[in-house]
Tab-separated table of C-alpha atoms in Angstrom:
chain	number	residue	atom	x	y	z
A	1	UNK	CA	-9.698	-22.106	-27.769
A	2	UNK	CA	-8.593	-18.587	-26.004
A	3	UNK	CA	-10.107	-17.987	-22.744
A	4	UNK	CA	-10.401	-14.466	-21.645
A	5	UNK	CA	-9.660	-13.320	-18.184
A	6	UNK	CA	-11.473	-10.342	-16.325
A	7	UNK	CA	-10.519	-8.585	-13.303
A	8	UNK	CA	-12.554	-7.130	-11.114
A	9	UNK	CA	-12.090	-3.023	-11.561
A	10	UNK	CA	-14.625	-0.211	-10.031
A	11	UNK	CA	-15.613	3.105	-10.576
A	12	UNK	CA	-13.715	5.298	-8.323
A	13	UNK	CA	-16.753	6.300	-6.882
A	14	UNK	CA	-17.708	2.892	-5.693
A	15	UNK	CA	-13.773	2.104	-4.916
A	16	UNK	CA	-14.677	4.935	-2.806
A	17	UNK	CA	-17.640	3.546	-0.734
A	18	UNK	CA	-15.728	0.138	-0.427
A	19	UNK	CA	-12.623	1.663	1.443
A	20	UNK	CA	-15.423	3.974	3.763
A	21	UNK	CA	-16.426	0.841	4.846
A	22	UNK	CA	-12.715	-0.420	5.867
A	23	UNK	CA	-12.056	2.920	7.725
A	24	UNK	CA	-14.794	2.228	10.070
A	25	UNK	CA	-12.616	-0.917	10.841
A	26	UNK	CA	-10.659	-0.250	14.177
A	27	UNK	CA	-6.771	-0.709	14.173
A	28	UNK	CA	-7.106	-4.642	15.376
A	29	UNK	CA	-9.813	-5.893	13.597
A	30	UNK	CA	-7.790	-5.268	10.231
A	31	UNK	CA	-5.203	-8.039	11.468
A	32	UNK	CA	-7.053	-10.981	10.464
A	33	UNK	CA	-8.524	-9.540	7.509
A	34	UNK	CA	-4.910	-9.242	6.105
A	35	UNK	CA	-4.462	-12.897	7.365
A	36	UNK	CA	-7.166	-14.170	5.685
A	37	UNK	CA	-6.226	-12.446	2.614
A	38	UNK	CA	-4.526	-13.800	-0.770
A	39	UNK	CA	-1.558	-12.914	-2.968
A	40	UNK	CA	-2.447	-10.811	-5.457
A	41	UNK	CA	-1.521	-11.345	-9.281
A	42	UNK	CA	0.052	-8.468	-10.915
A	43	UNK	CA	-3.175	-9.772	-13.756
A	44	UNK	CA	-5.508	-8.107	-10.656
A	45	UNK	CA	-3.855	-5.407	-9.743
A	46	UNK	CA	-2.398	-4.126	-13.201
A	47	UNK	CA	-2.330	-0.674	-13.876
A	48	UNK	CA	-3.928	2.478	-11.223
A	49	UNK	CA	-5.789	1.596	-8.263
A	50	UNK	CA	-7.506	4.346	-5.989
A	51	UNK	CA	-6.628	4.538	-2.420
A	52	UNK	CA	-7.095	6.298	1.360
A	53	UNK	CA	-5.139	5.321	4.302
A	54	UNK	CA	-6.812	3.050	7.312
A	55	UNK	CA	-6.365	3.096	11.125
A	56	UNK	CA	-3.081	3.908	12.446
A	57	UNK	CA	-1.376	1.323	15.118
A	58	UNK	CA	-2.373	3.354	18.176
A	59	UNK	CA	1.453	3.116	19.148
A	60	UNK	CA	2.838	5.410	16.366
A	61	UNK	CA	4.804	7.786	17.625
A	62	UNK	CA	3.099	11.430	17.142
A	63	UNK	CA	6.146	12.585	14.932
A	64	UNK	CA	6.043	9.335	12.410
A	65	UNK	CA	2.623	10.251	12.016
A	66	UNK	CA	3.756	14.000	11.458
A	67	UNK	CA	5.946	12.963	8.855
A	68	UNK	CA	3.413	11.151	7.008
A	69	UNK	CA	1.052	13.867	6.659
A	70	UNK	CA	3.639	15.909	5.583
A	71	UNK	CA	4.424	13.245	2.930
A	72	UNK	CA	1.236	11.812	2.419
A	73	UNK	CA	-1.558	13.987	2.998
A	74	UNK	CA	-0.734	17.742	3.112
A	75	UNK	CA	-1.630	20.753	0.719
A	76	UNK	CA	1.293	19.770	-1.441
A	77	UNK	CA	-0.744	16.659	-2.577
A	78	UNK	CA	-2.928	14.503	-1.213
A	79	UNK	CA	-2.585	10.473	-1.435
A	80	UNK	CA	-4.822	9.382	-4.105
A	81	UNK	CA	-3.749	5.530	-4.997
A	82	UNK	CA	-0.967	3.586	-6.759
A	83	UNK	CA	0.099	2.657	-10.369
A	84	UNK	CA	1.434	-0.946	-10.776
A	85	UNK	CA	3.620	-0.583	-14.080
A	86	UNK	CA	5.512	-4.214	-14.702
A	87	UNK	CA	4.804	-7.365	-13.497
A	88	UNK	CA	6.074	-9.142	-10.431
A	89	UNK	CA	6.189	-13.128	-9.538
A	90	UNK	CA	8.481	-15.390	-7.866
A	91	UNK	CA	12.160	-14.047	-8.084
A	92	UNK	CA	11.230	-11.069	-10.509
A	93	UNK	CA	10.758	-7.463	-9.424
A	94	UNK	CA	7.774	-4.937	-10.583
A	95	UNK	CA	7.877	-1.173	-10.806
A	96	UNK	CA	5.228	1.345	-9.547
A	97	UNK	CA	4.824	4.698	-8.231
A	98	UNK	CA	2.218	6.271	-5.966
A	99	UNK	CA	-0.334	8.496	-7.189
A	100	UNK	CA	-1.015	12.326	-6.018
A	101	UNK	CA	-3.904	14.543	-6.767
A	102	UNK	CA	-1.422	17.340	-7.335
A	103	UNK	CA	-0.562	19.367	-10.477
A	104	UNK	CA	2.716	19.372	-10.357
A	105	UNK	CA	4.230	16.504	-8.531
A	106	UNK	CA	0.957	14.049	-9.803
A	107	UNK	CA	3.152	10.710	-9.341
A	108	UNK	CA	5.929	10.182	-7.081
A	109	UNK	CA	7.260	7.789	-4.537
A	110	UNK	CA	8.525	4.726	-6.640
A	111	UNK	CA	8.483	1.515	-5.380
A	112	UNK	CA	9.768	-2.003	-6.506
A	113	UNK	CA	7.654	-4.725	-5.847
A	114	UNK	CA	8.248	-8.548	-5.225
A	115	UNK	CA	6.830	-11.620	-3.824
A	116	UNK	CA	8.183	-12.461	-0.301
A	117	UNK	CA	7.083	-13.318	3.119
A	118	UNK	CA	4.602	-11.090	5.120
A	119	UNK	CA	6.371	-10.078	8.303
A	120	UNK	CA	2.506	-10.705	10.177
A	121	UNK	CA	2.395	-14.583	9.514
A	122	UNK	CA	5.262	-15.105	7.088
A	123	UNK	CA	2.620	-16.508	4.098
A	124	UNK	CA	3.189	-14.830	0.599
A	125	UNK	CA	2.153	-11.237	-0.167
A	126	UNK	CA	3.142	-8.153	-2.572
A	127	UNK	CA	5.951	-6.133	-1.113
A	128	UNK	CA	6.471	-2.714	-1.813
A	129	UNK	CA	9.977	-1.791	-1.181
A	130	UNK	CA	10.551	2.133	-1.415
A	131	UNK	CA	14.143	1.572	-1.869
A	132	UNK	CA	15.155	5.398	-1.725
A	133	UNK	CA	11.873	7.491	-0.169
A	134	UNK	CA	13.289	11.298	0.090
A	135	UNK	CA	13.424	13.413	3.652
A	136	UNK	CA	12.890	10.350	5.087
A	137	UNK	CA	14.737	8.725	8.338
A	138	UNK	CA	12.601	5.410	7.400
A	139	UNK	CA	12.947	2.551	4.875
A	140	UNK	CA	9.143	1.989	3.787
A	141	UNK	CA	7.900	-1.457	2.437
A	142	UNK	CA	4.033	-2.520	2.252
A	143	UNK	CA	2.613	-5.315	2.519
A	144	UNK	CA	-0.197	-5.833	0.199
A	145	UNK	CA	-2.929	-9.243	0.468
A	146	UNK	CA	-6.160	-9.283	-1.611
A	147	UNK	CA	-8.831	-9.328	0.419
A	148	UNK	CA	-11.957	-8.937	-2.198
A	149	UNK	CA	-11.870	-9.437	-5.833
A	150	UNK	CA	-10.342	-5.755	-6.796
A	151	UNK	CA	-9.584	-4.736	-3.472
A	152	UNK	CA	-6.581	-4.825	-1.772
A	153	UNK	CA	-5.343	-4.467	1.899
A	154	UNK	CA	-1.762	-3.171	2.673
A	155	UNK	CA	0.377	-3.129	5.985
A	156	UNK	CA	2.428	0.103	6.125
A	157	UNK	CA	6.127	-0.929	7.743
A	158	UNK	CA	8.947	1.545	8.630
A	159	UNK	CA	12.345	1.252	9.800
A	160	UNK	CA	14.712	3.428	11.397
A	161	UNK	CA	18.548	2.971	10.609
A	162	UNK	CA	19.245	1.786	13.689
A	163	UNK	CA	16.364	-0.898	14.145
A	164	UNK	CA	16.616	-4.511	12.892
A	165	UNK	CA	12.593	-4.957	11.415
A	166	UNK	CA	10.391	-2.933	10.030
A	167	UNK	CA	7.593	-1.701	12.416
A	168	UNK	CA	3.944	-1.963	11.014
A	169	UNK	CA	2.414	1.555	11.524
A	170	UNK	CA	-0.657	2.172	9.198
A	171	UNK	CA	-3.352	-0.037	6.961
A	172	UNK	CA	-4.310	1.396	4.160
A	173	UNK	CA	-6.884	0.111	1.501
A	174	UNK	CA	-6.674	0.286	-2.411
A	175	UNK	CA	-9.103	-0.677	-5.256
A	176	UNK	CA	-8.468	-1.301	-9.134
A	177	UNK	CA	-9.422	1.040	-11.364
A	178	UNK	CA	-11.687	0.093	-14.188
């Protein structure tokens, strides 16, 4: 007997609504919501997801933030979600690459992802390890935890060469694409 498995995928229009919801969540209530979320399987998160960034930690340095736009959110293309391309689980790396509504540059920022400790309560979550992020001072992981069936909420961590952790700066929310 095969048994089928279903994920959880929306529209992006109701992907959409969801994450509205989260960015009415200030800065600290989004802590134990990450807590209290799950490791995701690469099963649920397969393939692209739609995204938006959350509250910023109100201690971000103005010119972190800066850079981000820049990066992130600026007329040369706007943060639109990520693509999860090979699977991940214990002691095996995924691939992925953000996603950009741009017409040129549509996908950029790779990342590698594994299973390892969440620098918030050191319980498993999907890391996101931009191993070589350009015009950047920062290395970049996330921290991703399921929260809802489909959706997904990530820590944003940078670190400067000369610090010894990465420093969480941003949330941000993501939802799998049907």
């Amino acid at each position: 007997m095969v048994t089928s498995r279903t994920a959880k995928r929306y529209s992006r229009e109701d992907a959409q609504t969801i994450i509205a919801k989260l960015k009415t969540k200030p800065f600290e209530d989004l802590h134990p919501l990450f807590k209290e979320g799950s490791l995701p399987s690469f099963y649920e998160i397969e393939g692209d997801t739609t995204g938006s960034l959350l509250p910023w930690d109100p201690e971000t340095p103005w010119w972190v933030k800066l850079q981000s736009v820049i990066l992130f959110d600026s007329p040369l293309g706007r943060w639109t979600g990520k693509r999860f391309m090979t699977p991940f689980n214990e002691g095996k790396r995924g691939k992925g690459i953000n996603l950009f509504q741009n017409r040129v540059l549509p996908r950029r920022f790779r990342f590698d992802t594994s299973i390892q400790k969440a620098q918030a309560d050191q319980k498993p979550c999907l890391v996101l390890d931009y191993v070589h992020l350009p015009l950047s001072l920062f290395s970049i992981r996330d921290e991703l935890r399921k929260i809802d069936d489909g959706v997904f909420l990530g820590q944003g961590y940078a670190k400067l060469p000369w610090d010894k952790e990465h420093f969480l700066l941003v949330y941000f929310a993501i939802c799998a694409l049907q």
